[in-house]
Amino acid sequence: MSVVENVVLRFPEPFRSLALKHRELLKFAVVGGTCFIIDTAIFIGLKSTVLTDKPVTAKIIATLVATIVSYVLNREWSFRTRGGRERHHEALLFFLINGVGIALNSLPLYVSRYLFDLQEPHVSRLVEEVADFASAQIIGTLIAMAFRWYGYKKWVFPEADARPRKGQGTPAEIAEDVEGLGHS
């Protein structure tokens, strides 16, 4: 049983059934949270040091690194039973979807900085930093995340149960196991 399923077993009903039903979404969210931390750390690190005058470039680099980590984790964990494409075709589609995701993620920062002029000397340094974080790390990430979730399920990993589960039963068998644990 996976780590997520072990954690979910501790949830009270009806949350347990809901979480088991949407385990793929939960795993996607965990991968997303991990990649958000990676992206944020790299973005802030680059923007604070070598790319102080180029925040959009810092954001693009940070998102590229997080995207590579995301591919490995999503393919091997979140969507490991999904597939339907040859590996090279799947990877190409993944990075194409993420290319659009990078643009969607960077667009709010671009708008904030260059259309709304939320940068020094037009605003204080604090306002600039808050606007950069909110537009790049919150708004941009949420927009790109919604697009990626849709794109991964629709185009990258289109077929459910295309690859066998490793040492796990079907969702119905796991649900029966969970119900059985509540009665023991």
Coordinates of N, CA and C in Angstrom, one line a residue:
M1 N 0.9 -1.2 0.0 CA 0.0 0.0 0.0 C 0.9 1.2 0.0
S2 N 0.5 2.3 -0.7 CA 1.3 3.5 -0.9 C 1.3 4.3 0.4
V3 N 2.2 5.3 0.5 CA 2.2 6.2 1.6 C 0.9 7.0 1.7
V4 N 0.4 7.5 0.5 CA -0.8 8.2 0.5 C -2.0 7.4 1.1
E5 N -2.0 6.1 0.6 CA -3.1 5.2 1.1 C -3.0 5.0 2.6
N6 N -1.8 4.8 3.1 CA -1.6 4.6 4.5 C -2.0 5.9 5.3
V7 N -1.8 7.0 4.8 CA -2.2 8.3 5.5 C -3.7 8.4 5.4
V8 N -4.3 8.0 4.2 CA -5.7 8.1 4.0 C -6.5 7.2 4.9
L9 N -5.9 6.0 5.2 CA -6.6 5.1 6.1 C -6.9 5.7 7.5
R10 N -6.1 6.7 7.9 CA -6.3 7.4 9.2 C -7.4 8.4 9.1
F11 N -7.9 8.8 7.9 CA -8.9 9.8 7.8 C -10.3 9.2 8.3
P12 N -11.1 10.1 9.0 CA -12.4 9.6 9.3 C -13.3 9.6 8.1
E13 N -14.4 8.7 8.1 CA -15.3 8.7 7.1 C -16.1 10.0 7.1
P14 N -16.6 10.6 6.1 CA -16.6 10.2 4.7 C -15.4 10.7 4.0
F15 N -14.4 11.4 4.7 CA -13.2 11.9 4.0 C -12.4 10.7 3.5
R16 N -12.3 9.6 4.2 CA -11.5 8.5 3.7 C -12.0 8.0 2.3
S17 N -13.3 7.8 2.2 CA -13.8 7.3 0.9 C -13.5 8.3 -0.2
L18 N -13.7 9.6 0.1 CA -13.5 10.7 -0.9 C -12.0 10.7 -1.3
A19 N -11.1 10.6 -0.3 CA -9.7 10.7 -0.6 C -9.3 9.5 -1.4
L20 N -9.8 8.3 -1.1 CA -9.4 7.1 -1.9 C -9.9 7.2 -3.3
K21 N -11.1 7.7 -3.4 CA -11.7 7.9 -4.8 C -10.8 8.9 -5.6
H22 N -10.2 9.9 -5.0 CA -9.5 10.9 -5.7 C -8.0 10.8 -5.3
R23 N -7.5 9.6 -5.1 CA -6.0 9.5 -4.7 C -5.1 10.0 -5.8
E24 N -5.5 9.9 -7.0 CA -4.6 10.4 -8.1 C -4.5 12.0 -8.0
L25 N -5.6 12.6 -7.7 CA -5.5 14.1 -7.4 C -4.7 14.4 -6.2
L26 N -4.8 13.6 -5.1 CA -4.0 13.9 -3.9 C -2.5 13.7 -4.2
K27 N -2.2 12.7 -5.0 CA -0.8 12.5 -5.3 C -0.3 13.7 -6.2
F28 N -1.1 14.1 -7.2 CA -0.8 15.2 -8.0 C -0.6 16.5 -7.1
A29 N -1.4 16.7 -6.1 CA -1.2 17.8 -5.2 C 0.1 17.7 -4.4
V30 N 0.4 16.5 -3.9 CA 1.7 16.4 -3.2 C 2.9 16.7 -4.1
V31 N 2.8 16.1 -5.3 CA 3.9 16.5 -6.3 C 3.9 18.0 -6.5
G32 N 2.8 18.5 -6.7 CA 2.7 20.0 -7.0 C 3.2 20.8 -5.8
G33 N 2.9 20.4 -4.6 CA 3.5 21.1 -3.4 C 5.0 21.0 -3.3
T34 N 5.5 19.8 -3.6 CA 6.9 19.6 -3.6 C 7.6 20.5 -4.7
C35 N 7.0 20.5 -5.8 CA 7.6 21.3 -6.9 C 7.4 22.8 -6.7
F36 N 6.3 23.1 -6.0 CA 6.1 24.5 -5.6 C 7.3 25.0 -4.7
I37 N 7.7 24.2 -3.7 CA 8.8 24.5 -2.8 C 10.1 24.7 -3.6
I38 N 10.3 23.7 -4.5 CA 11.5 23.8 -5.3 C 11.5 25.0 -6.2
D39 N 10.4 25.3 -6.9 CA 10.2 26.5 -7.7 C 10.4 27.8 -6.9
T40 N 9.8 27.8 -5.8 CA 9.9 29.1 -4.9 C 11.3 29.3 -4.5
A41 N 12.0 28.3 -4.0 CA 13.3 28.4 -3.5 C 14.3 28.9 -4.6
I42 N 14.2 28.3 -5.8 CA 15.0 28.7 -6.9 C 14.7 30.1 -7.4
F43 N 13.4 30.4 -7.5 CA 12.9 31.7 -7.9 C 13.5 32.8 -7.0
I44 N 13.3 32.6 -5.7 CA 13.7 33.6 -4.7 C 15.3 33.7 -4.7
G45 N 15.9 32.5 -4.8 CA 17.4 32.5 -4.8 C 17.9 33.3 -6.0
L46 N 17.4 33.0 -7.2 CA 17.9 33.7 -8.4 C 17.6 35.1 -8.4
K47 N 16.3 35.5 -8.0 CA 15.8 36.8 -8.1 C 16.6 37.7 -7.0
S48 N 17.1 37.1 -6.0 CA 17.8 37.8 -4.9 C 19.3 37.9 -5.2
T49 N 19.8 37.1 -6.2 CA 21.3 37.1 -6.4 C 21.6 37.5 -7.8
V50 N 21.7 36.5 -8.7 CA 22.3 36.7 -10.0 C 21.3 37.3 -11.0
L51 N 20.0 37.2 -10.8 CA 19.0 37.8 -11.7 C 18.1 38.8 -11.1
T52 N 18.7 39.7 -10.3 CA 17.9 40.7 -9.6 C 17.1 41.6 -10.6
D53 N 17.7 41.9 -11.7 CA 17.0 42.7 -12.7 C 16.1 42.0 -13.7
K54 N 16.1 40.7 -13.6 CA 15.3 39.8 -14.6 C 14.5 38.8 -13.8
P55 N 13.4 39.3 -13.1 CA 12.5 38.3 -12.4 C 11.8 37.3 -13.3
V56 N 11.4 37.7 -14.4 CA 10.7 36.8 -15.3 C 11.6 35.7 -15.8
T57 N 12.9 36.0 -16.1 CA 13.9 35.0 -16.4 C 14.1 34.0 -15.2
A58 N 14.2 34.6 -14.0 CA 14.4 33.8 -12.8 C 13.2 32.8 -12.6
K59 N 12.0 33.3 -12.9 CA 10.8 32.5 -12.8 C 10.8 31.4 -13.8
I60 N 11.2 31.7 -15.0 CA 11.2 30.7 -16.1 C 12.2 29.6 -15.7
I61 N 13.4 29.9 -15.3 CA 14.4 28.9 -14.9 C 13.9 28.1 -13.7
A62 N 13.4 28.7 -12.7 CA 12.8 28.0 -11.6 C 11.8 27.0 -12.0
T63 N 10.9 27.4 -12.8 CA 9.8 26.6 -13.3 C 10.3 25.4 -14.1
L64 N 11.3 25.7 -14.9 CA 11.9 24.6 -15.7 C 12.5 23.5 -14.9
V65 N 13.2 23.9 -13.8 CA 13.8 22.9 -12.9 C 12.7 22.1 -12.2
A66 N 11.7 22.8 -11.7 CA 10.6 22.1 -11.0 C 9.8 21.2 -12.0
T67 N 9.7 21.6 -13.3 CA 9.0 20.8 -14.3 C 9.7 19.4 -14.5
I68 N 11.1 19.4 -14.5 CA 11.8 18.2 -14.7 C 11.5 17.3 -13.5
V69 N 11.6 17.8 -12.3 CA 11.2 17.0 -11.1 C 9.8 16.5 -11.2
S70 N 8.9 17.4 -11.6 CA 7.5 17.1 -11.7 C 7.2 15.9 -12.7
Y71 N 7.9 15.9 -13.8 CA 7.7 14.8 -14.8 C 8.1 13.4 -14.1
V72 N 9.2 13.4 -13.5 CA 9.6 12.1 -12.9 C 8.6 11.7 -11.8
L73 N 8.2 12.6 -10.9 CA 7.3 12.2 -9.8 C 5.9 11.9 -10.3
N74 N 5.4 12.7 -11.3 CA 4.1 12.4 -11.8 C 4.0 11.1 -12.6
R75 N 5.0 10.9 -13.4 CA 5.0 9.7 -14.2 C 5.1 8.4 -13.3
E76 N 6.0 8.5 -12.4 CA 6.3 7.3 -11.6 C 5.5 7.2 -10.3
W77 N 4.7 8.2 -10.0 CA 3.9 8.1 -8.7 C 2.5 8.5 -9.0
S78 N 2.2 9.8 -9.3 CA 0.9 10.3 -9.4 C 0.1 9.5 -10.4
F79 N 0.6 9.4 -11.6 CA -0.1 8.8 -12.8 C 0.6 7.5 -13.2
R80 N 1.1 6.7 -12.2 CA 1.9 5.5 -12.6 C 1.1 4.5 -13.2
T81 N -0.2 4.4 -13.0 CA -1.1 3.4 -13.6 C -1.7 3.9 -14.9
R82 N -1.5 5.2 -15.2 CA -2.0 5.8 -16.5 C -1.0 5.7 -17.5
G83 N -1.4 5.8 -18.8 CA -0.4 5.8 -19.9 C -1.1 5.8 -21.2
G84 N -0.7 4.9 -22.0 CA -1.4 4.8 -23.3 C -0.5 5.4 -24.5
R85 N 0.7 5.9 -24.1 CA 1.5 6.4 -25.1 C 2.9 5.8 -24.9
E86 N 3.7 5.9 -26.0 CA 5.1 5.5 -25.9 C 5.8 6.5 -25.1
R87 N 6.9 6.1 -24.4 CA 7.5 7.0 -23.4 C 8.0 8.3 -24.0
H88 N 8.6 8.3 -25.2 CA 9.1 9.5 -25.8 C 8.0 10.4 -26.2
H89 N 6.8 9.9 -26.7 CA 5.7 10.7 -27.0 C 5.1 11.3 -25.8
E90 N 5.0 10.5 -24.7 CA 4.5 11.0 -23.5 C 5.3 12.1 -22.9
A91 N 6.6 11.9 -22.9 CA 7.6 13.0 -22.4 C 7.4 14.3 -23.3
L92 N 7.3 14.1 -24.6 CA 7.2 15.3 -25.5 C 5.9 16.1 -25.1
L93 N 4.8 15.3 -25.0 CA 3.5 16.0 -24.6 C 3.6 16.6 -23.2
F94 N 4.3 15.9 -22.3 CA 4.4 16.5 -20.9 C 5.1 17.8 -21.0
F95 N 6.2 17.9 -21.7 CA 7.0 19.1 -21.7 C 6.3 20.2 -22.6
L96 N 5.5 19.8 -23.5 CA 4.7 20.7 -24.3 C 3.7 21.4 -23.4
I97 N 3.0 20.5 -22.7 CA 1.9 21.0 -21.7 C 2.6 21.9 -20.7
N98 N 3.8 21.5 -20.2 CA 4.5 22.4 -19.2 C 5.1 23.6 -19.8
G99 N 5.4 23.6 -21.1 CA 5.8 24.9 -21.8 C 4.6 25.9 -21.7
V100 N 3.4 25.4 -22.0 CA 2.3 26.3 -21.9 C 2.1 26.7 -20.4
G101 N 2.3 25.7 -19.5 CA 2.2 26.0 -18.1 C 3.2 27.1 -17.6
I102 N 4.4 27.0 -18.2 CA 5.4 28.0 -17.8 C 5.0 29.4 -18.3
A103 N 4.4 29.5 -19.5 CA 3.9 30.8 -20.0 C 2.8 31.3 -19.1
L104 N 1.8 30.4 -18.7 CA 0.7 30.7 -17.9 C 1.2 31.1 -16.5
N105 N 2.2 30.5 -16.0 CA 2.8 30.8 -14.7 C 3.5 32.1 -14.7
S106 N 4.2 32.4 -15.8 CA 5.0 33.7 -15.8 C 4.1 34.9 -16.2
L107 N 3.0 34.7 -16.9 CA 2.2 35.8 -17.3 C 1.7 36.7 -16.2
P108 N 1.2 36.3 -15.1 CA 0.8 37.2 -14.1 C 2.0 38.1 -13.6
L109 N 3.2 37.5 -13.5 CA 4.4 38.3 -13.0 C 4.7 39.3 -14.1
Y110 N 4.6 39.0 -15.3 CA 4.9 39.9 -16.4 C 3.9 41.1 -16.3
V111 N 2.6 40.8 -16.2 CA 1.6 41.8 -16.1 C 1.8 42.7 -14.8
S112 N 2.1 42.1 -13.7 CA 2.4 42.8 -12.5 C 3.5 43.8 -12.6
R113 N 4.6 43.3 -13.2 CA 5.8 44.1 -13.3 C 5.7 45.1 -14.4
Y114 N 5.3 44.7 -15.6 CA 5.5 45.6 -16.8 C 4.2 46.3 -17.3
L115 N 3.1 45.8 -16.9 CA 1.8 46.5 -17.3 C 1.3 47.3 -16.1
F116 N 1.4 46.8 -14.9 CA 0.9 47.5 -13.7 C 2.1 48.3 -13.1
D117 N 3.3 48.2 -13.5 CA 4.5 48.9 -13.0 C 4.7 48.7 -11.5
L118 N 4.4 47.5 -11.0 CA 4.6 47.2 -9.6 C 6.0 46.8 -9.3
Q119 N 6.9 47.8 -9.5 CA 8.3 47.7 -9.3 C 8.9 49.0 -8.9
E120 N 10.1 48.9 -8.3 CA 10.8 50.2 -7.9 C 11.1 50.9 -9.2
P121 N 11.1 52.2 -9.3 CA 10.8 53.2 -8.3 C 9.3 53.6 -8.2
H122 N 8.4 52.9 -8.9 CA 7.0 53.2 -8.9 C 6.3 52.8 -7.6
V123 N 6.8 51.8 -6.9 CA 6.3 51.3 -5.6 C 7.5 51.0 -4.7
S124 N 7.2 50.8 -3.5 CA 8.3 50.5 -2.5 C 8.8 49.1 -2.8
R125 N 10.0 48.8 -2.2 CA 10.6 47.4 -2.4 C 9.6 46.4 -1.8
L126 N 9.0 46.7 -0.7 CA 8.1 45.7 0.0 C 6.9 45.4 -1.0
V127 N 6.3 46.4 -1.5 CA 5.2 46.2 -2.5 C 5.6 45.4 -3.7
E128 N 6.8 45.7 -4.2 CA 7.4 45.0 -5.3 C 7.5 43.5 -5.0
E129 N 8.1 43.2 -3.8 CA 8.3 41.8 -3.4 C 7.0 41.0 -3.2
V130 N 6.0 41.7 -2.6 CA 4.7 41.1 -2.3 C 4.0 40.8 -3.6
A131 N 4.1 41.8 -4.5 CA 3.4 41.7 -5.9 C 4.1 40.6 -6.7
D132 N 5.4 40.5 -6.6 CA 6.1 39.4 -7.3 C 5.7 38.1 -6.8
F133 N 5.7 37.9 -5.5 CA 5.3 36.6 -4.9 C 3.9 36.2 -5.2
A134 N 3.0 37.2 -5.0 CA 1.6 36.9 -5.3 C 1.3 36.6 -6.7
S135 N 1.9 37.3 -7.6 CA 1.6 37.1 -9.0 C 2.3 35.9 -9.6
A136 N 3.5 35.6 -9.2 CA 4.3 34.5 -9.7 C 4.0 33.2 -9.0
Q137 N 4.0 33.3 -7.7 CA 4.0 32.0 -6.9 C 2.5 31.6 -6.5
I138 N 1.6 32.5 -6.5 CA 0.2 32.2 -6.1 C -0.7 32.2 -7.3
I139 N -0.9 33.3 -8.0 CA -1.8 33.4 -9.1 C -1.3 32.5 -10.3
G140 N -0.1 32.7 -10.7 CA 0.5 32.0 -11.8 C 0.5 30.5 -11.5
T141 N 0.9 30.1 -10.3 CA 0.9 28.7 -10.0 C -0.5 28.0 -10.1
L142 N -1.5 28.7 -9.5 CA -2.8 28.2 -9.6 C -3.4 28.0 -11.0
I143 N -3.1 29.0 -11.8 CA -3.6 29.0 -13.2 C -2.9 27.8 -13.9
A144 N -1.6 27.7 -13.8 CA -0.8 26.7 -14.5 C -1.2 25.3 -13.9
M145 N -1.4 25.2 -12.6 CA -1.8 23.9 -12.0 C -3.1 23.4 -12.6
A146 N -4.1 24.2 -12.7 CA -5.4 23.8 -13.3 C -5.2 23.3 -14.7
F147 N -4.4 24.1 -15.5 CA -4.2 23.7 -16.9 C -3.4 22.4 -16.9
R148 N -2.4 22.2 -16.1 CA -1.6 21.0 -16.1 C -2.4 19.7 -15.7
W149 N -3.2 19.9 -14.7 CA -4.1 18.7 -14.3 C -4.9 18.3 -15.5
Y150 N -5.6 19.2 -16.1 CA -6.4 18.9 -17.3 C -5.5 18.3 -18.4
G151 N -4.4 18.9 -18.7 CA -3.6 18.5 -19.8 C -3.0 17.1 -19.6
Y152 N -2.5 16.8 -18.4 CA -1.9 15.5 -18.1 C -3.0 14.4 -18.3
K153 N -4.2 14.6 -17.7 CA -5.2 13.5 -17.8 C -5.7 13.4 -19.3
K154 N -5.8 14.5 -20.0 CA -6.4 14.5 -21.3 C -5.4 14.0 -22.4
W155 N -4.2 14.5 -22.3 CA -3.2 14.2 -23.4 C -2.0 13.4 -23.1
V156 N -1.4 13.7 -21.9 CA -0.2 13.0 -21.5 C -0.4 11.6 -21.0
F157 N -1.2 11.4 -20.1 CA -1.5 10.1 -19.5 C -3.0 9.8 -19.7
P158 N -3.5 9.6 -20.9 CA -4.9 9.5 -21.2 C -5.7 8.3 -20.8
E159 N -5.0 7.2 -20.7 CA -5.7 5.9 -20.4 C -5.5 5.5 -19.0
A160 N -6.6 5.4 -18.2 CA -6.5 4.9 -16.9 C -6.2 3.4 -16.9
D161 N -5.4 3.0 -15.9 CA -5.0 1.6 -15.7 C -4.3 1.0 -16.9
A162 N -3.5 1.8 -17.6 CA -2.8 1.4 -18.8 C -1.5 0.6 -18.3
R163 N -1.1 0.9 -17.1 CA 0.1 0.2 -16.6 C -0.3 -0.5 -15.3
P164 N 0.2 -1.6 -15.0 CA -0.2 -2.4 -13.8 C 0.3 -1.7 -12.5
R165 N -0.5 -1.8 -11.5 CA -0.1 -1.4 -10.2 C 0.9 -2.3 -9.6
K166 N 1.9 -1.8 -8.9 CA 2.9 -2.6 -8.4 C 2.5 -3.1 -7.0
G167 N 2.1 -4.3 -6.8 CA 1.8 -4.9 -5.5 C 0.6 -4.3 -4.9
Q168 N -0.4 -3.8 -5.7 CA -1.6 -3.2 -5.1 C -2.8 -3.8 -5.8
G169 N -3.9 -3.8 -5.2 CA -5.1 -4.2 -5.8 C -5.8 -3.1 -6.6
T170 N -6.9 -3.5 -7.1 CA -7.7 -2.5 -7.8 C -8.3 -1.5 -6.8
P171 N -8.8 -0.3 -7.3 CA -9.4 0.6 -6.4 C -10.5 0.0 -5.6
A172 N -11.3 -0.9 -6.2 CA -12.4 -1.6 -5.5 C -11.9 -2.5 -4.4
E173 N -10.8 -3.2 -4.7 CA -10.2 -4.1 -3.6 C -9.6 -3.2 -2.5
I174 N -9.0 -2.1 -2.8 CA -8.4 -1.3 -1.7 C -9.5 -0.7 -0.9
A175 N -10.6 -0.3 -1.5 CA -11.8 0.2 -0.8 C -12.4 -0.8 0.1
E176 N -12.4 -2.1 -0.4 CA -12.9 -3.2 0.5 C -12.0 -3.4 1.7
D177 N -10.7 -3.4 1.4 CA -9.7 -3.5 2.5 C -9.9 -2.5 3.5
V178 N -10.1 -1.2 3.1 CA -10.3 -0.1 4.0 C -11.5 -0.3 4.8
E179 N -12.6 -0.7 4.2 CA -13.9 -1.0 4.9 C -13.7 -2.1 6.0
G180 N -12.9 -3.1 5.5 CA -12.6 -4.2 6.4 C -11.8 -3.8 7.7
L181 N -10.9 -2.9 7.5 CA -10.1 -2.4 8.6 C -10.9 -1.7 9.6
G182 N -12.0 -1.0 9.2 CA -12.9 -0.3 10.1 C -13.7 -1.3 11.0
H183 N -13.8 -2.5 10.6 CA -14.6 -3.5 11.3 C -13.8 -4.4 12.2
S184 N -12.5 -4.4 12.1 CA -11.6 -5.3 12.9 C -11.3 -4.8 14.2

